[in-house]
PDB file of C-alpha atoms and ligand atoms in Angstrom:
ATOM      1  CA  MET A   1      81.217 120.623 100.552  1.00  0.00           C
ATOM      2  CA  THR A   2      78.285 118.991 102.622  1.00  0.00           C
ATOM      3  CA  ARG A   3      79.206 115.378 103.418  1.00  0.00           C
ATOM      4  CA  LYS A   4      76.583 113.322 104.259  1.00  0.00           C
ATOM      5  CA  ALA A   5      76.933 109.304 105.879  1.00  0.00           C
ATOM      6  CA  LEU A   6      74.765 106.656 106.047  1.00  0.00           C
ATOM      7  CA  TYR A   7      74.142 104.208 108.949  1.00  0.00           C
ATOM      8  CA  THR A   8      72.513 101.124 108.732  1.00  0.00           C
ATOM      9  CA  GLY A   9      70.467  98.223 109.457  1.00  0.00           C
ATOM     10  CA  SER A  10      67.268  96.920 110.189  1.00  0.00           C
ATOM     11  CA  PHE A  11      66.052  97.934 112.855  1.00  0.00           C
ATOM     12  CA  ASP A  12      64.123  96.310 114.223  1.00  0.00           C
ATOM     13  CA  PRO A  13      63.141  97.893 117.145  1.00  0.00           C
ATOM     14  CA  MET A  14      66.216 100.942 117.372  1.00  0.00           C
ATOM     15  CA  THR A  15      68.019 100.249 120.486  1.00  0.00           C
ATOM     16  CA  ASN A  16      69.500 102.591 122.592  1.00  0.00           C
ATOM     17  CA  GLY A  17      72.740 101.368 121.760  1.00  0.00           C
ATOM     18  CA  HIS A  18      71.470 102.456 117.809  1.00  0.00           C
ATOM     19  CA  LEU A  19      70.382 105.438 119.467  1.00  0.00           C
ATOM     20  CA  ASP A  20      74.173 106.211 121.016  1.00  0.00           C
ATOM     21  CA  ILE A  21      75.856 105.557 116.983  1.00  0.00           C
ATOM     22  CA  ILE A  22      73.488 107.586 115.320  1.00  0.00           C
ATOM     23  CA  THR A  23      74.382 110.537 118.074  1.00  0.00           C
ATOM     24  CA  ARG A  24      77.434 110.304 118.085  1.00  0.00           C
ATOM     25  CA  ALA A  25      77.940 109.450 114.037  1.00  0.00           C
ATOM     26  CA  SER A  26      75.688 112.817 113.734  1.00  0.00           C
ATOM     27  CA  LYS A  27      77.954 115.585 114.954  1.00  0.00           C
ATOM     28  CA  MET A  28      80.679 113.956 112.208  1.00  0.00           C
ATOM     29  CA  PHE A  29      78.647 114.110 109.286  1.00  0.00           C
ATOM     30  CA  ASP A  30      76.736 117.443 107.711  1.00  0.00           C
ATOM     31  CA  GLU A  31      73.520 114.669 107.420  1.00  0.00           C
ATOM     32  CA  LEU A  32      73.899 111.665 108.203  1.00  0.00           C
ATOM     33  CA  VAL A  33      70.455 109.286 107.438  1.00  0.00           C
ATOM     34  CA  VAL A  34      69.448 105.966 108.731  1.00  0.00           C
ATOM     35  CA  GLY A  35      68.128 104.071 106.421  1.00  0.00           C
ATOM     36  CA  VAL A  36      65.743 100.618 107.275  1.00  0.00           C
ATOM     37  CA  ILE A  37      66.568  98.056 105.358  1.00  0.00           C
ATOM     38  CA  VAL A  38      63.870  95.924 104.795  1.00  0.00           C
ATOM     39  CA  ASN A  39      65.944  92.135 104.915  1.00  0.00           C
ATOM     40  CA  PRO A  40      64.618  89.174 103.711  1.00  0.00           C
ATOM     41  CA  ASN A  41      67.064  86.758 105.843  1.00  0.00           C
ATOM     42  CA  LYS A  42      64.845  88.068 109.079  1.00  0.00           C
ATOM     43  CA  HIS A  43      61.438  88.376 110.150  1.00  0.00           C
ATOM     44  CA  PRO A  44      60.438  91.705 111.783  1.00  0.00           C
ATOM     45  CA  LEU A  45      58.333  92.134 114.563  1.00  0.00           C
ATOM     46  CA  PHE A  46      57.809  95.998 112.974  1.00  0.00           C
ATOM     47  CA  SER A  47      56.369  96.075 109.514  1.00  0.00           C
ATOM     48  CA  LYS A  48      59.253  99.014 107.353  1.00  0.00           C
ATOM     49  CA  GLU A  49      56.715 101.715 108.215  1.00  0.00           C
ATOM     50  CA  GLU A  50      56.815 101.164 111.583  1.00  0.00           C
ATOM     51  CA  ARG A  51      60.163 101.281 111.730  1.00  0.00           C
ATOM     52  CA  VAL A  52      60.691 104.102 109.986  1.00  0.00           C
ATOM     53  CA  SER A  53      58.089 105.858 112.030  1.00  0.00           C
ATOM     54  CA  MET A  54      59.553 104.872 115.954  1.00  0.00           C
ATOM     55  CA  ILE A  55      63.256 106.196 114.551  1.00  0.00           C
ATOM     56  CA  GLU A  56      62.114 109.053 113.763  1.00  0.00           C
ATOM     57  CA  GLU A  57      60.039 110.146 116.905  1.00  0.00           C
ATOM     58  CA  VAL A  58      63.193 109.157 118.554  1.00  0.00           C
ATOM     59  CA  THR A  59      66.108 111.768 116.429  1.00  0.00           C
ATOM     60  CA  SER A  60      63.390 114.092 115.823  1.00  0.00           C
ATOM     61  CA  HIS A  61      66.101 116.456 117.968  1.00  0.00           C
ATOM     62  CA  LEU A  62      68.857 116.035 116.171  1.00  0.00           C
ATOM     63  CA  SER A  63      68.223 118.606 113.410  1.00  0.00           C
ATOM     64  CA  ASN A  64      70.969 116.416 110.735  1.00  0.00           C
ATOM     65  CA  VAL A  65      69.442 113.324 110.936  1.00  0.00           C
ATOM     66  CA  ARG A  66      67.055 111.643 108.183  1.00  0.00           C
ATOM     67  CA  VAL A  67      65.244 108.447 107.830  1.00  0.00           C
ATOM     68  CA  ASP A  68      65.097 105.969 105.077  1.00  0.00           C
ATOM     69  CA  SER A  69      63.717 102.710 103.739  1.00  0.00           C
ATOM     70  CA  PHE A  70      65.532 100.364 101.025  1.00  0.00           C
ATOM     71  CA  GLU A  71      65.640  97.132  99.408  1.00  0.00           C
ATOM     72  CA  GLY A  72      68.740  95.139  97.783  1.00  0.00           C
ATOM     73  CA  LEU A  73      71.748  95.802  97.988  1.00  0.00           C
ATOM     74  CA  LEU A  74      73.109  98.741  99.548  1.00  0.00           C
ATOM     75  CA  ALA A  75      75.871  99.086  97.562  1.00  0.00           C
ATOM     76  CA  ASP A  76      73.752 100.312  95.359  1.00  0.00           C
ATOM     77  CA  TYR A  77      71.868 102.727  97.370  1.00  0.00           C
ATOM     78  CA  VAL A  78      74.648 103.779  98.457  1.00  0.00           C
ATOM     79  CA  ASN A  79      76.200 104.373  95.102  1.00  0.00           C
ATOM     80  CA  ARG A  80      72.603 105.608  93.651  1.00  0.00           C
ATOM     81  CA  ASN A  81      72.636 108.818  96.654  1.00  0.00           C
ATOM     82  CA  HIS A  82      75.847 109.475  96.969  1.00  0.00           C
ATOM     83  CA  PHE A  83      76.480 109.259  99.736  1.00  0.00           C
ATOM     84  CA  ASP A  84      80.226 109.771 101.554  1.00  0.00           C
ATOM     85  CA  ALA A  85      80.453 107.301 103.777  1.00  0.00           C
ATOM     86  CA  VAL A  86      78.958 104.308 105.642  1.00  0.00           C
ATOM     87  CA  VAL A  87      79.081 104.165 109.115  1.00  0.00           C
ATOM     88  CA  ARG A  88      78.604 100.994 111.550  1.00  0.00           C
ATOM     89  CA  GLY A  89      78.871 100.105 114.774  1.00  0.00           C
ATOM     90  CA  LEU A  90      80.805  97.503 116.599  1.00  0.00           C
ATOM     91  CA  ARG A  91      79.402  95.599 119.686  1.00  0.00           C
ATOM     92  CA  ALA A  92      82.877  92.817 120.124  1.00  0.00           C
ATOM     93  CA  THR A  93      85.387  91.915 117.869  1.00  0.00           C
ATOM     94  CA  SER A  94      82.649  88.455 116.815  1.00  0.00           C
ATOM     95  CA  ASP A  95      81.527  91.793 114.853  1.00  0.00           C
ATOM     96  CA  PHE A  96      84.921  92.566 113.244  1.00  0.00           C
ATOM     97  CA  GLU A  97      84.739  89.959 111.661  1.00  0.00           C
ATOM     98  CA  TYR A  98      81.000  89.965 110.360  1.00  0.00           C
ATOM     99  CA  GLU A  99      82.127  93.624 109.227  1.00  0.00           C
ATOM    100  CA  ILE A 100      85.715  93.244 108.125  1.00  0.00           C
ATOM    101  CA  SER A 101      83.895  91.212 104.927  1.00  0.00           C
ATOM    102  CA  MET A 102      81.294  93.141 105.005  1.00  0.00           C
ATOM    103  CA  ALA A 103      83.351  96.273 104.126  1.00  0.00           C
ATOM    104  CA  GLN A 104      86.222  95.009 101.719  1.00  0.00           C
ATOM    105  CA  MET A 105      83.201  93.356  99.335  1.00  0.00           C
ATOM    106  CA  ASN A 106      81.480  96.704 100.042  1.00  0.00           C
ATOM    107  CA  ALA A 107      84.767  98.049  99.030  1.00  0.00           C
ATOM    108  CA  CYS A 108      85.071  97.242  95.767  1.00  0.00           C
ATOM    109  CA  LEU A 109      80.387  98.027  95.587  1.00  0.00           C
ATOM    110  CA  PHE A 110      80.927 100.517  96.590  1.00  0.00           C
ATOM    111  CA  ASP A 111      81.785 104.274  93.935  1.00  0.00           C
ATOM    112  CA  GLU A 112      85.438 105.095  94.962  1.00  0.00           C
ATOM    113  CA  GLY A 113      85.693 107.348  98.180  1.00  0.00           C
ATOM    114  CA  ILE A 114      82.703 105.886  99.572  1.00  0.00           C
ATOM    115  CA  GLU A 115      83.901 105.076 102.991  1.00  0.00           C
ATOM    116  CA  SER A 116      83.259 102.435 105.769  1.00  0.00           C
ATOM    117  CA  ILE A 117      84.020 103.400 109.051  1.00  0.00           C
ATOM    118  CA  PHE A 118      83.031 102.690 112.244  1.00  0.00           C
ATOM    119  CA  LEU A 119      82.622 103.105 115.779  1.00  0.00           C
ATOM    120  CA  MET A 120      82.869 101.232 118.624  1.00  0.00           C
ATOM    121  CA  THR A 121      79.933 100.743 120.905  1.00  0.00           C
ATOM    122  CA  SER A 122      79.387 102.199 123.934  1.00  0.00           C
ATOM    123  CA  PRO A 123      80.155  99.791 126.908  1.00  0.00           C
ATOM    124  CA  LYS A 124      76.486 100.223 128.258  1.00  0.00           C
ATOM    125  CA  TYR A 125      75.034  99.116 125.077  1.00  0.00           C
ATOM    126  CA  SER A 126      78.185  96.294 123.465  1.00  0.00           C
ATOM    127  CA  PHE A 127      75.996  92.901 124.740  1.00  0.00           C
ATOM    128  CA  ILE A 128      72.249  94.150 123.270  1.00  0.00           C
ATOM    129  CA  SER A 129      70.553  93.194 120.519  1.00  0.00           C
ATOM    130  CA  SER A 130      67.154  93.706 118.581  1.00  0.00           C
ATOM    131  CA  SER A 131      66.599  90.576 118.378  1.00  0.00           C
ATOM    132  CA  MET A 132      67.807  90.011 123.193  1.00  0.00           C
ATOM    133  CA  ILE A 133      66.099  93.207 123.706  1.00  0.00           C
ATOM    134  CA  LYS A 134      61.783  91.933 122.389  1.00  0.00           C
ATOM    135  CA  GLU A 135      63.300  88.733 123.850  1.00  0.00           C
ATOM    136  CA  VAL A 136      63.573  89.619 126.967  1.00  0.00           C
ATOM    137  CA  VAL A 137      59.613  92.076 127.098  1.00  0.00           C
ATOM    138  CA  SER A 138      57.755  89.636 126.164  1.00  0.00           C
ATOM    139  CA  LEU A 139      59.190  87.805 128.402  1.00  0.00           C
ATOM    140  CA  ASN A 140      57.551  90.388 131.481  1.00  0.00           C
ATOM    141  CA  GLY A 141      62.024  91.264 131.887  1.00  0.00           C
ATOM    142  CA  CYS A 142      63.299  95.244 132.503  1.00  0.00           C
ATOM    143  CA  VAL A 143      65.143  96.512 129.702  1.00  0.00           C
ATOM    144  CA  ASP A 144      63.814 100.554 130.840  1.00  0.00           C
ATOM    145  CA  ASP A 145      67.507 101.740 129.955  1.00  0.00           C
ATOM    146  CA  LEU A 146      69.068 100.012 126.683  1.00  0.00           C
ATOM    147  CA  VAL A 147      65.446 101.213 124.325  1.00  0.00           C
ATOM    148  CA  PRO A 148      63.595 104.685 124.198  1.00  0.00           C
ATOM    149  CA  GLN A 149      60.673 104.709 126.281  1.00  0.00           C
ATOM    150  CA  ILE A 150      58.354 105.205 122.962  1.00  0.00           C
ATOM    151  CA  ILE A 151      59.876 102.015 121.273  1.00  0.00           C
ATOM    152  CA  LEU A 152      59.841  99.872 125.129  1.00  0.00           C
ATOM    153  CA  GLN A 153      56.068 100.823 124.550  1.00  0.00           C
ATOM    154  CA  ARG A 154      55.776  99.992 121.673  1.00  0.00           C
ATOM    155  CA  ILE A 155      57.397  96.990 121.955  1.00  0.00           C
ATOM    156  CA  LYS A 156      54.757  95.910 124.522  1.00  0.00           C
ATOM    157  CA  GLU A 157      52.163  96.640 121.934  1.00  0.00           C
ATOM    158  CA  LYS A 158      53.041  93.571 119.999  1.00  0.00           C
ATOM    159  CA  TYR A 159      53.464  90.980 122.643  1.00  0.00           C
ATOM    160  CA  ILE A 160      50.601  92.173 125.322  1.00  0.00           C
ATOM    161  CA  LYS A 161      47.245  91.174 123.492  1.00  0.00           C
TER     162      LYS A 161
HETATM  163  N1  LIG B   1      73.862  98.849 119.169  1.00  0.00           N
HETATM  164  C1  LIG B   1      72.822  98.013 120.048  1.00  0.00           C
HETATM  165  N2  LIG B   1      72.694  96.852 119.090  1.00  0.00           N
HETATM  166  C2  LIG B   1      73.255  96.245 118.328  1.00  0.00           C
HETATM  167  C3  LIG B   1      73.768  97.518 117.395  1.00  0.00           C
HETATM  168  C4  LIG B   1      74.689  98.212 118.669  1.00  0.00           C
HETATM  169  N3  LIG B   1      75.526  99.836 118.017  1.00  0.00           N
HETATM  170  N4  LIG B   1      74.827  97.506 116.252  1.00  0.00           N
HETATM  171  C5  LIG B   1      73.998  96.201 116.335  1.00  0.00           C
HETATM  172  N5  LIG B   1      72.656  95.746 116.625  1.00  0.00           N
HETATM  173  C6  LIG B   1      72.124  94.832 116.880  1.00  0.00           C
HETATM  174  C7  LIG B   1      71.274  94.963 115.579  1.00  0.00           C
HETATM  175  O1  LIG B   1      70.018  95.356 116.375  1.00  0.00           O
HETATM  176  C8  LIG B   1      71.237  93.636 114.805  1.00  0.00           C
HETATM  177  O2  LIG B   1      69.859  92.353 116.512  1.00  0.00           O
HETATM  178  P1  LIG B   1      69.250  91.817 115.426  1.00  0.00           P
HETATM  179  O3  LIG B   1      70.344  90.258 114.663  1.00  0.00           O
HETATM  180  O4  LIG B   1      68.762  90.554 116.694  1.00  0.00           O
HETATM  181  O5  LIG B   1      68.368  92.406 114.639  1.00  0.00           O
HETATM  182  C9  LIG B   1      72.645  92.859 115.125  1.00  0.00           C
HETATM  183  O6  LIG B   1      73.095  93.784 116.514  1.00  0.00           O
HETATM  184  C10 LIG B   1      72.414  92.661 114.462  1.00  0.00           C
HETATM  185  O7  LIG B   1      72.647  94.541 114.054  1.00  0.00           O
HETATM  186  P2  LIG B   1      73.178  94.015 112.012  1.00  0.00           P
HETATM  187  O8  LIG B   1      74.678  93.778 111.569  1.00  0.00           O
HETATM  188  O9  LIG B   1      73.745  96.172 112.028  1.00  0.00           O
HETATM  189  O10 LIG B   1      72.462  93.510 110.851  1.00  0.00           O
HETATM  190  P3  LIG B   1      71.020  94.094 110.740  1.00  0.00           P
HETATM  191  O11 LIG B   1      70.617  92.637 110.063  1.00  0.00           O
HETATM  192  O12 LIG B   1      70.795  95.535 111.201  1.00  0.00           O
HETATM  193  O13 LIG B   1      72.013  94.625 108.975  1.00  0.00           O
HETATM  194  C11 LIG B   1      73.059  95.196 106.693  1.00  0.00           C
HETATM  195  C12 LIG B   1      72.898  94.119 107.782  1.00  0.00           C
HETATM  196  C13 LIG B   1      71.842  96.021 106.544  1.00  0.00           C
HETATM  197  C14 LIG B   1      73.837  95.407 107.305  1.00  0.00           C
HETATM  198  C15 LIG B   1      73.494  93.816 105.171  1.00  0.00           C
HETATM  199  O14 LIG B   1      72.124  92.729 105.767  1.00  0.00           O
HETATM  200  C16 LIG B   1      73.214  93.821 104.421  1.00  0.00           C
HETATM  201  O15 LIG B   1      73.673  95.198 103.836  1.00  0.00           O
HETATM  202  N6  LIG B   1      71.818  94.060 104.145  1.00  0.00           N
HETATM  203  C17 LIG B   1      71.980  95.028 102.157  1.00  0.00           C
HETATM  204  C18 LIG B   1      72.095  93.755 101.161  1.00  0.00           C
HETATM  205  C19 LIG B   1      74.198  93.819 101.220  1.00  0.00           C
HETATM  206  O16 LIG B   1      73.788  94.981 100.203  1.00  0.00           O
HETATM  207  N7  LIG B   1      74.592  92.313 101.596  1.00  0.00           N
HETATM  208  C20 LIG B   1      75.564  92.123 100.976  1.00  0.00           C
HETATM  209  C21 LIG B   1      76.100  93.095 101.723  1.00  0.00           C
HETATM  210  S1  LIG B   1      78.324  93.068 101.544  1.00  0.00           S
END
């Protein structure tokens, strides 16, 4: 039986912290879909298409990973596409509080048997967020070890006109 998981987020843009979770989750499932969400509460730097294509480039060496995008309720997308699990990364205890309420709400909305699974973010990346990376790059700070080079280049192109 094929085990299929979703790793979702806004990925504006993807960082090495996300890549770490994707790499590890891809070893746990037969298929891992990275689902780029269009979050109406956020004003992204990158379009949905740019975010999808950057993740595709960076994960091209992972043969069981593919990238998709969606809007609306996470549970609708998960049920419609018959995922077995949704993977989330935990960076700090503050993430846990948000994640537990989201997982419990999703448990009410998911079809039977779909699980939320949490992976601890590598300590190397536990302090980063996409917003922090964008802010540091926009102010000419060095984040070479925190973002894939291809993505770092794209962020610089957005800020250096
Ligand atoms: N490494 C580095 N950074 C990480 C990370 C990791 N492992 N995991 C998360 N982050 C960062 C993200 O880059 C993001 O940074 P930002 O806020 O600066 O953009 C931040 O942590 C928060 O990430 P996340 O919690 O994944 O937020 P998100 O907006 O990317 O995704 C959804 C949130 C998509 C899971 C949630 O909004 C959702 O499910 N929306 C759909 C609507 C819905 O169904 N709502 C009901 C839910 S019960």
